[in-house]
C-alpha cells in the first residue's frame, strides 16, 4: 500500500495542569494586551473558577459577557461583537464548554481590532480558551453559529479562529455534572474514533487519536463515578485534548455528519446524539475500515487473542455500545423523542455534509444513511 497524505497542523499554545487557570492573567500580559473581555458560561459565573480568572486578570478585565446560550445563536454573537467594539476590547477569555468558546471565537473573529493583522494563524483579537467540558472546540479553527429562526447552523473554518492560548485545568472540570461529563466525554471519544478511520487522516493523527481512545476508555467512567478524582479528570482532559487536536487536523466522517444533521434539526444535546450514533456508524464502516477499527478495538482494551480483524472491528462497535450504556446515556433515537418519520429528512441533510466524503465506506445515497438511522432508532 502506498501511503500519501497532506497535512497542515493547527495548534495553539497549551498550558495543562491543575491550578493553571490562575495563569490566565500572566498569559494576557505575555500577549501584551490591556482590555480583556471575559466570556463565561452562565452556570460558572459565580464559581470560584470565574473568581480566579477575575483576580488573575486584575486591572486588565474591562467587561464580562455571560449571555452564553447553547449552539452559539446569532443574537448572542451580535451583542458580544457590539460590546467588544464599544469597549475597544483587545483580548477575549472564554471559560466554559463549546458554546462559551464558540461565542469567544465569534467575537474575536468578527470584532474589529486596532492592531494591524492578518497573517495566517493570527487572529484579529486573540482568544484564551479555558474549556470546562470535553467537546473540543478550544482546539479547532471551526466556528458554528446558529440561526434559531431557520434552525440552521452555519459552519465557518479559518485558521485565524483557533484560540491563541488554551488552558486545560482539570480542577475546572470537577463540578461538571456526571451526565455532561459522560456525554461530552463520548463526544471526545467519537472525535478520536473518526480521526482513526477518516479518509483525510494521517499516521500522526491516528497515533494521537488511538492514545486518546485508550485514555478516555480508562478515565471517563471514573470521572462519571467520582467528579473530584484528580487523576481521572486529568487523564480524561488529556484524552479530550488529543480528541480536539484530532478533530482539528483530520476531517471527520459520517458520524459527525449525522450528528450535525440531527443537532441542527432537533437542537438536542450534541454529546447525547454522539453517544447514540457512534456504535452504529462504527458497525457500518467495519467491512471497509476493518484494520482501523481493529486498532480501535486494541485501544479499547479488547485482547488481541482473536486475529480475525473483521470480528475485532465489530467487537469495537459492540464495546462502544456497552460503554455508552454503562455511562447511563440514552441508546436509541426514540428515547430522545425523535420520530421515525423524521429520519428521512435527517438522512437527506447528511448528504449535504462534507463529512460524507471523508467516510471510509463510500456514501452515495441517503438510503444508506437512513438504514443506519433506523438501526439507531
Ligand atoms: P455547552 O458549552 O453548551 O455546555 C453545556 C452546559 O454545561 C451549559 O449549560 C454550561 O453552562 C454547562 N457547563 C459547562 N461546563 C460546566 C462545568 N464545568 N460545570 C458545570 N456546568 C458546566 O456544551 P458542549 O458540549 O461543551 O458544547 C457544545 C457546543 O459546542 C455545540 O454547539 C457544538 O456544536 C459546539 N462544538 C464546536 C466545536 C468546534 O470545533 N467549533 C467542537 C465541539 C463542539
mmCIF file of C-alpha atoms and ligand atoms in Angstrom:
data_model
loop_
_atom_site.group_PDB
_atom_site.id
_atom_site.type_symbol
_atom_site.label_atom_id
_atom_site.label_comp_id
_atom_site.label_asym_id
_atom_site.label_seq_id
_atom_site.Cartn_x
_atom_site.Cartn_y
_atom_site.Cartn_z
ATOM 1 C CA UNK A 1 0.000 0.000 0.000
ATOM 2 C CA UNK A 2 1.334 3.433 -0.938
ATOM 3 C CA UNK A 3 0.888 5.948 1.874
ATOM 4 C CA UNK A 4 0.250 9.519 0.732
ATOM 5 C CA UNK A 5 -1.029 12.462 2.740
ATOM 6 C CA UNK A 6 -1.003 16.238 3.103
ATOM 7 C CA UNK A 7 -1.226 17.974 6.454
ATOM 8 C CA UNK A 8 -1.015 21.491 7.851
ATOM 9 C CA UNK A 9 -1.047 21.138 11.593
ATOM 10 C CA UNK A 10 -3.000 23.654 13.581
ATOM 11 C CA UNK A 11 -2.256 24.089 17.256
ATOM 12 C CA UNK A 12 -2.331 26.712 19.979
ATOM 13 C CA UNK A 13 -0.049 27.407 22.900
ATOM 14 C CA UNK A 14 -1.314 24.952 25.540
ATOM 15 C CA UNK A 15 -0.941 25.096 29.316
ATOM 16 C CA UNK A 16 -2.008 21.895 31.052
ATOM 17 C CA UNK A 17 -2.294 21.035 34.738
ATOM 18 C CA UNK A 18 -4.193 21.592 37.973
ATOM 19 C CA UNK A 19 -4.218 25.208 39.074
ATOM 20 C CA UNK A 20 -3.072 26.574 35.689
ATOM 21 C CA UNK A 21 -6.312 28.609 35.463
ATOM 22 C CA UNK A 22 -4.577 31.131 37.725
ATOM 23 C CA UNK A 23 -2.040 31.845 34.969
ATOM 24 C CA UNK A 24 -4.586 33.473 32.683
ATOM 25 C CA UNK A 25 -3.523 36.983 33.728
ATOM 26 C CA UNK A 26 0.145 36.205 33.069
ATOM 27 C CA UNK A 27 -0.791 34.908 29.609
ATOM 28 C CA UNK A 28 -2.787 38.057 28.893
ATOM 29 C CA UNK A 29 0.207 40.185 29.893
ATOM 30 C CA UNK A 30 2.557 37.994 27.841
ATOM 31 C CA UNK A 31 0.384 38.794 24.822
ATOM 32 C CA UNK A 32 0.756 42.485 25.654
ATOM 33 C CA UNK A 33 -2.981 43.053 25.967
ATOM 34 C CA UNK A 34 -4.757 45.625 28.115
ATOM 35 C CA UNK A 35 -8.506 45.440 27.622
ATOM 36 C CA UNK A 36 -9.916 41.998 28.277
ATOM 37 C CA UNK A 37 -13.462 40.737 27.804
ATOM 38 C CA UNK A 38 -14.328 37.696 29.923
ATOM 39 C CA UNK A 39 -16.934 35.396 28.324
ATOM 40 C CA UNK A 40 -18.277 32.932 30.869
ATOM 41 C CA UNK A 41 -20.873 30.195 30.623
ATOM 42 C CA UNK A 42 -23.828 31.136 32.919
ATOM 43 C CA UNK A 43 -23.524 28.098 35.199
ATOM 44 C CA UNK A 44 -19.935 29.030 36.119
ATOM 45 C CA UNK A 45 -20.342 32.828 36.585
ATOM 46 C CA UNK A 46 -20.462 32.673 40.352
ATOM 47 C CA UNK A 47 -17.968 29.797 40.673
ATOM 48 C CA UNK A 48 -14.548 30.021 42.299
ATOM 49 C CA UNK A 49 -13.086 29.363 38.836
ATOM 50 C CA UNK A 50 -14.585 32.556 37.439
ATOM 51 C CA UNK A 51 -13.424 34.426 40.560
ATOM 52 C CA UNK A 52 -9.868 33.202 39.955
ATOM 53 C CA UNK A 53 -9.984 34.379 36.341
ATOM 54 C CA UNK A 54 -11.115 37.849 37.514
ATOM 55 C CA UNK A 55 -8.421 38.011 40.197
ATOM 56 C CA UNK A 56 -5.703 36.882 37.810
ATOM 57 C CA UNK A 57 -6.696 39.404 35.127
ATOM 58 C CA UNK A 58 -6.916 42.240 37.657
ATOM 59 C CA UNK A 59 -6.906 45.668 36.013
ATOM 60 C CA UNK A 60 -6.914 44.101 32.522
ATOM 61 C CA UNK A 61 -10.530 42.985 32.936
ATOM 62 C CA UNK A 62 -12.781 45.570 31.296
ATOM 63 C CA UNK A 63 -16.033 43.705 30.744
ATOM 64 C CA UNK A 64 -17.863 40.419 31.296
ATOM 65 C CA UNK A 65 -20.308 38.772 28.931
ATOM 66 C CA UNK A 66 -22.291 35.903 30.376
ATOM 67 C CA UNK A 67 -25.252 35.650 27.991
ATOM 68 C CA UNK A 68 -23.902 32.420 26.518
ATOM 69 C CA UNK A 69 -26.618 30.150 25.088
ATOM 70 C CA UNK A 70 -26.276 26.651 23.620
ATOM 71 C CA UNK A 71 -25.191 26.360 19.986
ATOM 72 C CA UNK A 72 -23.960 29.971 19.701
ATOM 73 C CA UNK A 73 -27.115 31.778 18.456
ATOM 74 C CA UNK A 74 -26.747 34.797 16.142
ATOM 75 C CA UNK A 75 -28.274 37.300 18.609
ATOM 76 C CA UNK A 76 -25.762 36.291 21.323
ATOM 77 C CA UNK A 77 -22.857 36.747 18.928
ATOM 78 C CA UNK A 78 -24.078 40.100 17.603
ATOM 79 C CA UNK A 79 -24.448 41.533 21.096
ATOM 80 C CA UNK A 80 -20.983 40.299 22.080
ATOM 81 C CA UNK A 81 -19.374 41.836 18.992
ATOM 82 C CA UNK A 82 -21.082 45.177 19.598
ATOM 83 C CA UNK A 83 -19.862 45.220 23.207
ATOM 84 C CA UNK A 84 -16.303 44.290 22.198
ATOM 85 C CA UNK A 85 -16.233 47.146 19.682
ATOM 86 C CA UNK A 86 -17.759 49.666 22.073
ATOM 87 C CA UNK A 87 -15.249 48.877 24.818
ATOM 88 C CA UNK A 88 -12.254 48.554 22.445
ATOM 89 C CA UNK A 89 -11.517 45.054 23.626
ATOM 90 C CA UNK A 90 -8.106 43.651 22.608
ATOM 91 C CA UNK A 91 -8.307 40.188 24.234
ATOM 92 C CA UNK A 92 -11.103 37.684 24.916
ATOM 93 C CA UNK A 93 -11.036 34.959 27.565
ATOM 94 C CA UNK A 94 -13.696 32.244 27.281
ATOM 95 C CA UNK A 95 -14.443 29.914 30.200
ATOM 96 C CA UNK A 96 -16.976 27.162 29.515
ATOM 97 C CA UNK A 97 -17.959 24.423 27.094
ATOM 98 C CA UNK A 98 -18.196 24.516 23.311
ATOM 99 C CA UNK A 99 -20.920 27.170 23.443
ATOM 100 C CA UNK A 100 -18.934 29.718 25.501
ATOM 101 C CA UNK A 101 -15.816 29.075 23.452
ATOM 102 C CA UNK A 102 -17.867 29.442 20.262
ATOM 103 C CA UNK A 103 -19.101 32.853 21.439
ATOM 104 C CA UNK A 104 -15.493 33.817 22.240
ATOM 105 C CA UNK A 105 -14.349 32.691 18.786
ATOM 106 C CA UNK A 106 -17.095 34.643 17.053
ATOM 107 C CA UNK A 107 -16.281 37.837 18.944
ATOM 108 C CA UNK A 108 -12.537 37.576 18.305
ATOM 109 C CA UNK A 109 -13.101 36.800 14.639
ATOM 110 C CA UNK A 110 -15.663 39.475 13.851
ATOM 111 C CA UNK A 111 -14.968 42.356 16.250
ATOM 112 C CA UNK A 112 -12.700 44.999 14.799
ATOM 113 C CA UNK A 113 -9.245 45.497 16.153
ATOM 114 C CA UNK A 114 -6.883 48.403 16.362
ATOM 115 C CA UNK A 115 -3.815 46.280 15.675
ATOM 116 C CA UNK A 116 -2.644 45.535 12.171
ATOM 117 C CA UNK A 117 -3.074 41.938 11.349
ATOM 118 C CA UNK A 118 -3.838 39.272 9.416
ATOM 119 C CA UNK A 119 -1.168 36.760 8.672
ATOM 120 C CA UNK A 120 -2.442 33.225 8.772
ATOM 121 C CA UNK A 121 -2.632 31.812 12.309
ATOM 122 C CA UNK A 122 -3.036 35.329 13.702
ATOM 123 C CA UNK A 123 -6.474 36.255 14.925
ATOM 124 C CA UNK A 124 -7.886 39.742 14.798
ATOM 125 C CA UNK A 125 -8.203 39.666 18.584
ATOM 126 C CA UNK A 126 -6.510 36.806 20.466
ATOM 127 C CA UNK A 127 -8.638 34.308 22.371
ATOM 128 C CA UNK A 128 -7.621 32.457 25.516
ATOM 129 C CA UNK A 129 -9.901 29.408 25.825
ATOM 130 C CA UNK A 130 -10.428 27.567 29.103
ATOM 131 C CA UNK A 131 -12.582 24.501 28.371
ATOM 132 C CA UNK A 132 -14.799 23.078 31.100
ATOM 133 C CA UNK A 133 -16.255 20.183 29.068
ATOM 134 C CA UNK A 134 -14.679 17.635 26.707
ATOM 135 C CA UNK A 135 -16.298 18.838 23.449
ATOM 136 C CA UNK A 136 -13.009 20.061 21.914
ATOM 137 C CA UNK A 137 -13.919 23.430 20.391
ATOM 138 C CA UNK A 138 -10.858 25.031 22.024
ATOM 139 C CA UNK A 139 -8.576 23.040 19.696
ATOM 140 C CA UNK A 140 -10.224 23.816 16.360
ATOM 141 C CA UNK A 141 -10.296 26.588 13.743
ATOM 142 C CA UNK A 142 -14.028 25.989 13.337
ATOM 143 C CA UNK A 143 -16.925 28.218 14.349
ATOM 144 C CA UNK A 144 -20.591 27.235 14.256
ATOM 145 C CA UNK A 145 -23.221 29.986 14.622
ATOM 146 C CA UNK A 146 -26.893 29.021 14.786
ATOM 147 C CA UNK A 147 -29.764 30.862 13.162
ATOM 148 C CA UNK A 148 -32.538 29.867 15.551
ATOM 149 C CA UNK A 149 -35.317 31.048 13.219
ATOM 150 C CA UNK A 150 -34.126 28.946 10.292
ATOM 151 C CA UNK A 151 -32.924 26.120 12.543
ATOM 152 C CA UNK A 152 -29.595 26.127 10.719
ATOM 153 C CA UNK A 153 -26.021 26.135 11.917
ATOM 154 C CA UNK A 154 -23.535 27.994 9.710
ATOM 155 C CA UNK A 155 -20.082 26.497 9.909
ATOM 156 C CA UNK A 156 -17.016 28.575 9.166
ATOM 157 C CA UNK A 157 -13.462 27.296 9.162
ATOM 158 C CA UNK A 158 -10.499 29.673 9.159
ATOM 159 C CA UNK A 159 -7.034 29.233 10.699
ATOM 160 C CA UNK A 160 -7.424 32.581 12.487
ATOM 161 C CA UNK A 161 -10.331 31.193 14.537
ATOM 162 C CA UNK A 162 -8.168 28.795 16.557
ATOM 163 C CA UNK A 163 -7.555 30.151 20.089
ATOM 164 C CA UNK A 164 -4.121 31.668 20.683
ATOM 165 C CA UNK A 165 -3.797 30.020 24.096
ATOM 166 C CA UNK A 166 -5.652 27.071 25.644
ATOM 167 C CA UNK A 167 -5.569 26.466 29.394
ATOM 168 C CA UNK A 168 -6.550 22.910 30.342
ATOM 169 C CA UNK A 169 -7.074 22.805 34.094
ATOM 170 C CA UNK A 170 -8.616 19.532 35.329
ATOM 171 C CA UNK A 171 -9.817 21.189 38.560
ATOM 172 C CA UNK A 172 -12.188 23.313 36.481
ATOM 173 C CA UNK A 173 -13.981 20.113 35.415
ATOM 174 C CA UNK A 174 -14.530 18.802 38.983
ATOM 175 C CA UNK A 175 -18.086 20.169 39.108
ATOM 176 C CA UNK A 176 -19.080 19.203 35.580
ATOM 177 C CA UNK A 177 -22.283 17.197 36.260
ATOM 178 C CA UNK A 178 -21.998 13.463 35.605
ATOM 179 C CA UNK A 179 -24.360 13.414 32.626
ATOM 180 C CA UNK A 180 -22.475 16.240 30.890
ATOM 181 C CA UNK A 181 -19.214 14.541 31.790
ATOM 182 C CA UNK A 182 -20.475 11.352 30.134
ATOM 183 C CA UNK A 183 -21.993 12.946 27.029
ATOM 184 C CA UNK A 184 -19.196 15.409 26.247
ATOM 185 C CA UNK A 185 -16.697 12.628 27.037
ATOM 186 C CA UNK A 186 -18.298 10.367 24.416
ATOM 187 C CA UNK A 187 -18.210 13.355 22.044
ATOM 188 C CA UNK A 188 -14.410 13.340 22.523
ATOM 189 C CA UNK A 189 -14.305 9.557 22.017
ATOM 190 C CA UNK A 190 -16.190 9.973 18.730
ATOM 191 C CA UNK A 191 -13.698 12.589 17.519
ATOM 192 C CA UNK A 192 -10.870 10.121 18.146
ATOM 193 C CA UNK A 193 -12.680 7.177 16.501
ATOM 194 C CA UNK A 194 -13.444 9.128 13.332
ATOM 195 C CA UNK A 195 -9.898 10.524 13.204
ATOM 196 C CA UNK A 196 -8.579 6.941 13.125
ATOM 197 C CA UNK A 197 -10.646 5.859 10.113
ATOM 198 C CA UNK A 198 -11.244 9.165 8.272
ATOM 199 C CA UNK A 199 -10.017 9.223 4.672
ATOM 200 C CA UNK A 200 -8.240 12.519 5.371
ATOM 201 C CA UNK A 201 -6.374 11.323 8.462
ATOM 202 C CA UNK A 202 -2.646 10.673 8.592
ATOM 203 C CA UNK A 203 -0.302 8.488 10.683
ATOM 204 C CA UNK A 204 0.459 11.155 13.283
ATOM 205 C CA UNK A 205 -3.186 11.962 13.971
ATOM 206 C CA UNK A 206 -4.059 8.244 14.078
ATOM 207 C CA UNK A 207 -1.432 7.697 16.782
ATOM 208 C CA UNK A 208 -2.739 10.637 18.810
ATOM 209 C CA UNK A 209 -6.372 9.539 18.367
ATOM 210 C CA UNK A 210 -5.693 5.918 19.382
ATOM 211 C CA UNK A 211 -3.928 7.076 22.512
ATOM 212 C CA UNK A 212 -6.866 9.403 23.205
ATOM 213 C CA UNK A 213 -9.288 6.454 22.924
ATOM 214 C CA UNK A 214 -7.338 4.422 25.479
ATOM 215 C CA UNK A 215 -7.252 7.346 27.940
ATOM 216 C CA UNK A 216 -10.964 8.116 27.556
ATOM 217 C CA UNK A 217 -11.892 4.439 27.977
ATOM 218 C CA UNK A 218 -9.958 4.337 31.251
ATOM 219 C CA UNK A 219 -10.837 7.743 32.656
ATOM 220 C CA UNK A 220 -14.405 8.567 31.616
ATOM 221 C CA UNK A 221 -16.238 6.001 33.803
ATOM 222 C CA UNK A 222 -14.123 7.100 36.769
ATOM 223 C CA UNK A 223 -14.933 10.798 36.163
ATOM 224 C CA UNK A 224 -18.641 9.978 35.911
ATOM 225 C CA UNK A 225 -18.416 7.986 39.153
ATOM 226 C CA UNK A 226 -16.318 10.481 41.141
ATOM 227 C CA UNK A 227 -16.247 14.023 39.788
ATOM 228 C CA UNK A 228 -13.382 15.124 42.020
ATOM 229 C CA UNK A 229 -10.921 12.346 41.110
ATOM 230 C CA UNK A 230 -7.923 14.452 40.026
ATOM 231 C CA UNK A 231 -6.097 11.582 38.316
ATOM 232 C CA UNK A 232 -9.137 10.524 36.282
ATOM 233 C CA UNK A 233 -10.094 14.129 35.455
ATOM 234 C CA UNK A 234 -6.505 14.813 34.308
ATOM 235 C CA UNK A 235 -6.296 11.732 32.084
ATOM 236 C CA UNK A 236 -9.743 12.456 30.665
ATOM 237 C CA UNK A 237 -8.737 16.038 29.886
ATOM 238 C CA UNK A 238 -5.572 14.841 28.117
ATOM 239 C CA UNK A 239 -7.836 12.488 26.128
ATOM 240 C CA UNK A 240 -10.099 15.431 25.280
ATOM 241 C CA UNK A 241 -7.065 17.485 24.233
ATOM 242 C CA UNK A 242 -5.982 14.648 21.939
ATOM 243 C CA UNK A 243 -9.526 14.385 20.599
ATOM 244 C CA UNK A 244 -9.670 18.128 19.936
ATOM 245 C CA UNK A 245 -6.296 18.032 18.189
ATOM 246 C CA UNK A 246 -7.538 15.105 16.074
ATOM 247 C CA UNK A 247 -10.781 16.921 15.266
ATOM 248 C CA UNK A 248 -8.802 19.982 14.166
ATOM 249 C CA UNK A 249 -6.387 18.064 11.973
ATOM 250 C CA UNK A 250 -8.366 15.216 10.364
ATOM 251 C CA UNK A 251 -11.660 15.597 8.524
ATOM 252 C CA UNK A 252 -14.474 13.994 10.491
ATOM 253 C CA UNK A 253 -16.566 11.323 8.782
ATOM 254 C CA UNK A 254 -20.144 10.037 8.609
ATOM 255 C CA UNK A 255 -20.787 10.029 12.371
ATOM 256 C CA UNK A 256 -20.026 13.731 12.595
ATOM 257 C CA UNK A 257 -22.215 14.461 9.563
ATOM 258 C CA UNK A 258 -25.151 12.562 11.074
ATOM 259 C CA UNK A 259 -24.784 14.309 14.459
ATOM 260 C CA UNK A 260 -24.786 17.736 12.817
ATOM 261 C CA UNK A 261 -27.864 16.938 10.774
ATOM 262 C CA UNK A 262 -29.695 15.614 13.852
ATOM 263 C CA UNK A 263 -28.461 18.506 16.047
ATOM 264 C CA UNK A 264 -29.487 21.181 13.533
ATOM 265 C CA UNK A 265 -32.976 19.735 13.177
ATOM 266 C CA UNK A 266 -33.779 18.929 16.799
ATOM 267 C CA UNK A 267 -31.460 21.132 18.906
ATOM 268 C CA UNK A 268 -30.636 18.204 21.149
ATOM 269 C CA UNK A 269 -27.567 17.947 23.335
ATOM 270 C CA UNK A 270 -24.649 17.317 20.986
ATOM 271 C CA UNK A 271 -22.954 14.711 23.187
ATOM 272 C CA UNK A 272 -26.097 12.592 23.604
ATOM 273 C CA UNK A 273 -26.651 12.307 19.864
ATOM 274 C CA UNK A 274 -22.972 11.405 19.526
ATOM 275 C CA UNK A 275 -23.330 8.630 22.061
ATOM 276 C CA UNK A 276 -26.393 7.092 20.388
ATOM 277 C CA UNK A 277 -24.970 7.140 16.873
ATOM 278 C CA UNK A 278 -21.318 6.169 17.386
ATOM 279 C CA UNK A 279 -21.575 2.355 17.614
ATOM 280 C CA UNK A 280 -23.919 2.198 14.620
ATOM 281 C CA UNK A 281 -21.597 4.163 12.358
ATOM 282 C CA UNK A 282 -18.624 2.078 13.532
ATOM 283 C CA UNK A 283 -20.514 -1.115 12.667
ATOM 284 C CA UNK A 284 -21.452 0.291 9.265
ATOM 285 C CA UNK A 285 -17.801 1.028 8.478
ATOM 286 C CA UNK A 286 -16.489 -2.284 9.826
ATOM 287 C CA UNK A 287 -16.215 -4.082 6.470
ATOM 288 C CA UNK A 288 -14.272 -1.205 4.875
ATOM 289 C CA UNK A 289 -12.225 0.371 7.676
ATOM 290 C CA UNK A 290 -11.554 -3.082 9.117
ATOM 291 C CA UNK A 291 -7.945 -2.652 10.195
ATOM 292 C CA UNK A 292 -8.571 0.862 11.606
ATOM 293 C CA UNK A 293 -11.468 -0.456 13.685
ATOM 294 C CA UNK A 294 -9.375 -3.443 14.789
ATOM 295 C CA UNK A 295 -6.780 -0.943 16.058
ATOM 296 C CA UNK A 296 -9.560 0.913 17.855
ATOM 297 C CA UNK A 297 -10.537 -2.432 19.445
ATOM 298 C CA UNK A 298 -6.996 -2.734 20.822
ATOM 299 C CA UNK A 299 -7.092 0.843 22.130
ATOM 300 C CA UNK A 300 -10.375 -0.009 23.853
ATOM 301 C CA UNK A 301 -8.628 -2.882 25.620
ATOM 302 C CA UNK A 302 -10.102 -5.815 23.653
ATOM 303 C CA UNK A 303 -7.428 -8.549 23.864
ATOM 304 C CA UNK A 304 -5.742 -9.321 20.546
ATOM 305 C CA UNK A 305 -6.205 -13.089 21.007
ATOM 306 C CA UNK A 306 -8.713 -13.159 18.175
ATOM 307 C CA UNK A 307 -6.880 -12.412 14.959
ATOM 308 C CA UNK A 308 -9.949 -12.187 12.733
ATOM 309 C CA UNK A 309 -9.779 -8.455 12.039
ATOM 310 C CA UNK A 310 -13.388 -8.097 10.922
ATOM 311 C CA UNK A 311 -14.565 -9.768 14.117
ATOM 312 C CA UNK A 312 -12.403 -7.374 16.137
ATOM 313 C CA UNK A 313 -13.801 -4.399 14.210
ATOM 314 C CA UNK A 314 -17.344 -5.462 15.144
ATOM 315 C CA UNK A 315 -16.260 -6.059 18.740
ATOM 316 C CA UNK A 316 -15.056 -2.433 18.897
ATOM 317 C CA UNK A 317 -18.543 -1.240 17.895
ATOM 318 C CA UNK A 318 -20.207 -3.581 20.418
ATOM 319 C CA UNK A 319 -17.910 -2.401 23.184
ATOM 320 C CA UNK A 320 -18.671 1.257 22.455
ATOM 321 C CA UNK A 321 -22.394 0.409 22.634
ATOM 322 C CA UNK A 322 -21.924 -1.201 26.054
ATOM 323 C CA UNK A 323 -19.686 1.667 27.179
ATOM 324 C CA UNK A 324 -22.362 4.259 26.343
ATOM 325 C CA UNK A 325 -24.952 2.198 28.254
ATOM 326 C CA UNK A 326 -22.651 1.816 31.272
ATOM 327 C CA UNK A 327 -22.346 5.619 31.467
ATOM 328 C CA UNK A 328 -26.121 5.931 31.827
ATOM 329 C CA UNK A 329 -26.621 7.672 28.469
ATOM 330 C CA UNK A 330 -29.620 7.047 26.164
ATOM 331 C CA UNK A 331 -29.027 4.440 23.451
ATOM 332 C CA UNK A 332 -31.863 4.840 20.958
ATOM 333 C CA UNK A 333 -33.091 7.844 18.975
ATOM 334 C CA UNK A 334 -36.669 7.069 20.006
ATOM 335 C CA UNK A 335 -35.601 7.527 23.654
ATOM 336 C CA UNK A 336 -34.818 11.192 22.955
ATOM 337 C CA UNK A 337 -38.184 11.780 21.269
ATOM 338 C CA UNK A 338 -37.173 11.569 17.639
ATOM 339 C CA UNK A 339 -39.969 10.226 15.436
ATOM 340 C CA UNK A 340 -39.196 7.518 12.898
ATOM 341 C CA UNK A 341 -40.921 9.673 10.258
ATOM 342 C CA UNK A 342 -38.239 12.373 10.741
ATOM 343 C CA UNK A 343 -35.334 10.109 9.851
ATOM 344 C CA UNK A 344 -35.520 10.532 6.074
ATOM 345 C CA UNK A 345 -35.120 14.320 6.312
ATOM 346 C CA UNK A 346 -32.136 13.823 8.634
ATOM 347 C CA UNK A 347 -30.567 11.369 6.155
ATOM 348 C CA UNK A 348 -31.081 13.811 3.299
ATOM 349 C CA UNK A 349 -29.468 16.562 5.392
ATOM 350 C CA UNK A 350 -26.414 14.370 5.923
ATOM 351 C CA UNK A 351 -25.851 14.163 2.159
ATOM 352 C CA UNK A 352 -25.066 17.925 2.156
ATOM 353 C CA UNK A 353 -22.331 17.430 4.720
ATOM 354 C CA UNK A 354 -18.663 17.423 3.690
ATOM 355 C CA UNK A 355 -18.200 14.660 6.245
ATOM 356 C CA UNK A 356 -19.636 12.005 3.919
ATOM 357 C CA UNK A 357 -16.626 12.495 1.632
ATOM 358 C CA UNK A 358 -14.194 11.516 4.379
ATOM 359 C CA UNK A 359 -16.099 8.399 5.396
ATOM 360 C CA UNK A 360 -14.119 5.225 4.665
ATOM 361 C CA UNK A 361 -17.122 3.408 3.199
ATOM 362 C CA UNK A 362 -18.469 5.427 0.263
ATOM 363 C CA UNK A 363 -21.823 7.120 0.882
ATOM 364 C CA UNK A 364 -23.655 7.646 -2.373
ATOM 365 C CA UNK A 365 -27.302 7.864 -1.347
ATOM 366 C CA UNK A 366 -29.461 8.985 1.547
ATOM 367 C CA UNK A 367 -30.828 5.441 1.700
ATOM 368 C CA UNK A 368 -27.560 4.178 3.176
ATOM 369 C CA UNK A 369 -27.728 6.814 5.911
ATOM 370 C CA UNK A 370 -31.408 6.129 6.526
ATOM 371 C CA UNK A 371 -30.644 2.444 7.172
ATOM 372 C CA UNK A 372 -28.101 3.426 9.865
ATOM 373 C CA UNK A 373 -30.535 5.889 11.444
ATOM 374 C CA UNK A 374 -33.233 3.194 11.526
ATOM 375 C CA UNK A 375 -30.874 0.863 13.361
ATOM 376 C CA UNK A 376 -30.196 3.598 15.917
ATOM 377 C CA UNK A 377 -33.899 4.397 16.243
HETATM 378 P P1 LIG B 1 -22.165 23.646 26.212
HETATM 379 O O1 LIG B 1 -21.000 24.553 26.076
HETATM 380 O O2 LIG B 1 -23.412 24.039 25.507
HETATM 381 O O3 LIG B 1 -22.427 23.437 27.757
HETATM 382 C C1 LIG B 1 -23.492 22.630 28.179
HETATM 383 C C2 LIG B 1 -23.937 23.055 29.578
HETATM 384 O O4 LIG B 1 -22.928 22.718 30.520
HETATM 385 C C3 LIG B 1 -24.161 24.547 29.737
HETATM 386 O O5 LIG B 1 -25.342 24.730 30.460
HETATM 387 C C4 LIG B 1 -22.950 25.001 30.543
HETATM 388 O O6 LIG B 1 -23.218 26.153 31.310
HETATM 389 C C5 LIG B 1 -22.677 23.785 31.403
HETATM 390 N N1 LIG B 1 -21.297 23.632 31.874
HETATM 391 C C6 LIG B 1 -20.199 23.650 31.112
HETATM 392 N N2 LIG B 1 -19.105 23.409 31.856
HETATM 393 C C7 LIG B 1 -19.529 23.218 33.122
HETATM 394 C C8 LIG B 1 -18.863 22.908 34.346
HETATM 395 N N3 LIG B 1 -17.545 22.702 34.405
HETATM 396 N N4 LIG B 1 -19.602 22.782 35.456
HETATM 397 C C9 LIG B 1 -20.933 22.944 35.395
HETATM 398 N N5 LIG B 1 -21.627 23.212 34.267
HETATM 399 C C10 LIG B 1 -20.926 23.365 33.139
HETATM 400 O O7 LIG B 1 -21.824 22.143 25.750
HETATM 401 P P2 LIG B 1 -20.580 21.466 24.987
HETATM 402 O O8 LIG B 1 -20.985 20.071 24.725
HETATM 403 O O9 LIG B 1 -19.313 21.739 25.679
HETATM 404 O O10 LIG B 1 -20.512 22.259 23.604
HETATM 405 C C11 LIG B 1 -21.467 22.025 22.609
HETATM 406 C C12 LIG B 1 -21.420 23.127 21.576
HETATM 407 O O11 LIG B 1 -20.087 23.306 21.107
HETATM 408 C C13 LIG B 1 -22.244 22.757 20.363
HETATM 409 O O12 LIG B 1 -22.814 23.940 19.827
HETATM 410 C C14 LIG B 1 -21.214 22.182 19.405
HETATM 411 O O13 LIG B 1 -21.616 22.253 18.060
HETATM 412 C C15 LIG B 1 -20.044 23.087 19.698
HETATM 413 N N6 LIG B 1 -18.742 22.492 19.350
HETATM 414 C C16 LIG B 1 -17.967 23.150 18.460
HETATM 415 C C17 LIG B 1 -16.747 22.641 18.093
HETATM 416 C C18 LIG B 1 -15.892 23.371 17.137
HETATM 417 O O14 LIG B 1 -14.844 22.897 16.755
HETATM 418 N N7 LIG B 1 -16.273 24.550 16.724
HETATM 419 C C19 LIG B 1 -16.294 21.436 18.645
HETATM 420 C C20 LIG B 1 -17.121 20.771 19.564
HETATM 421 C C21 LIG B 1 -18.344 21.317 19.923
#
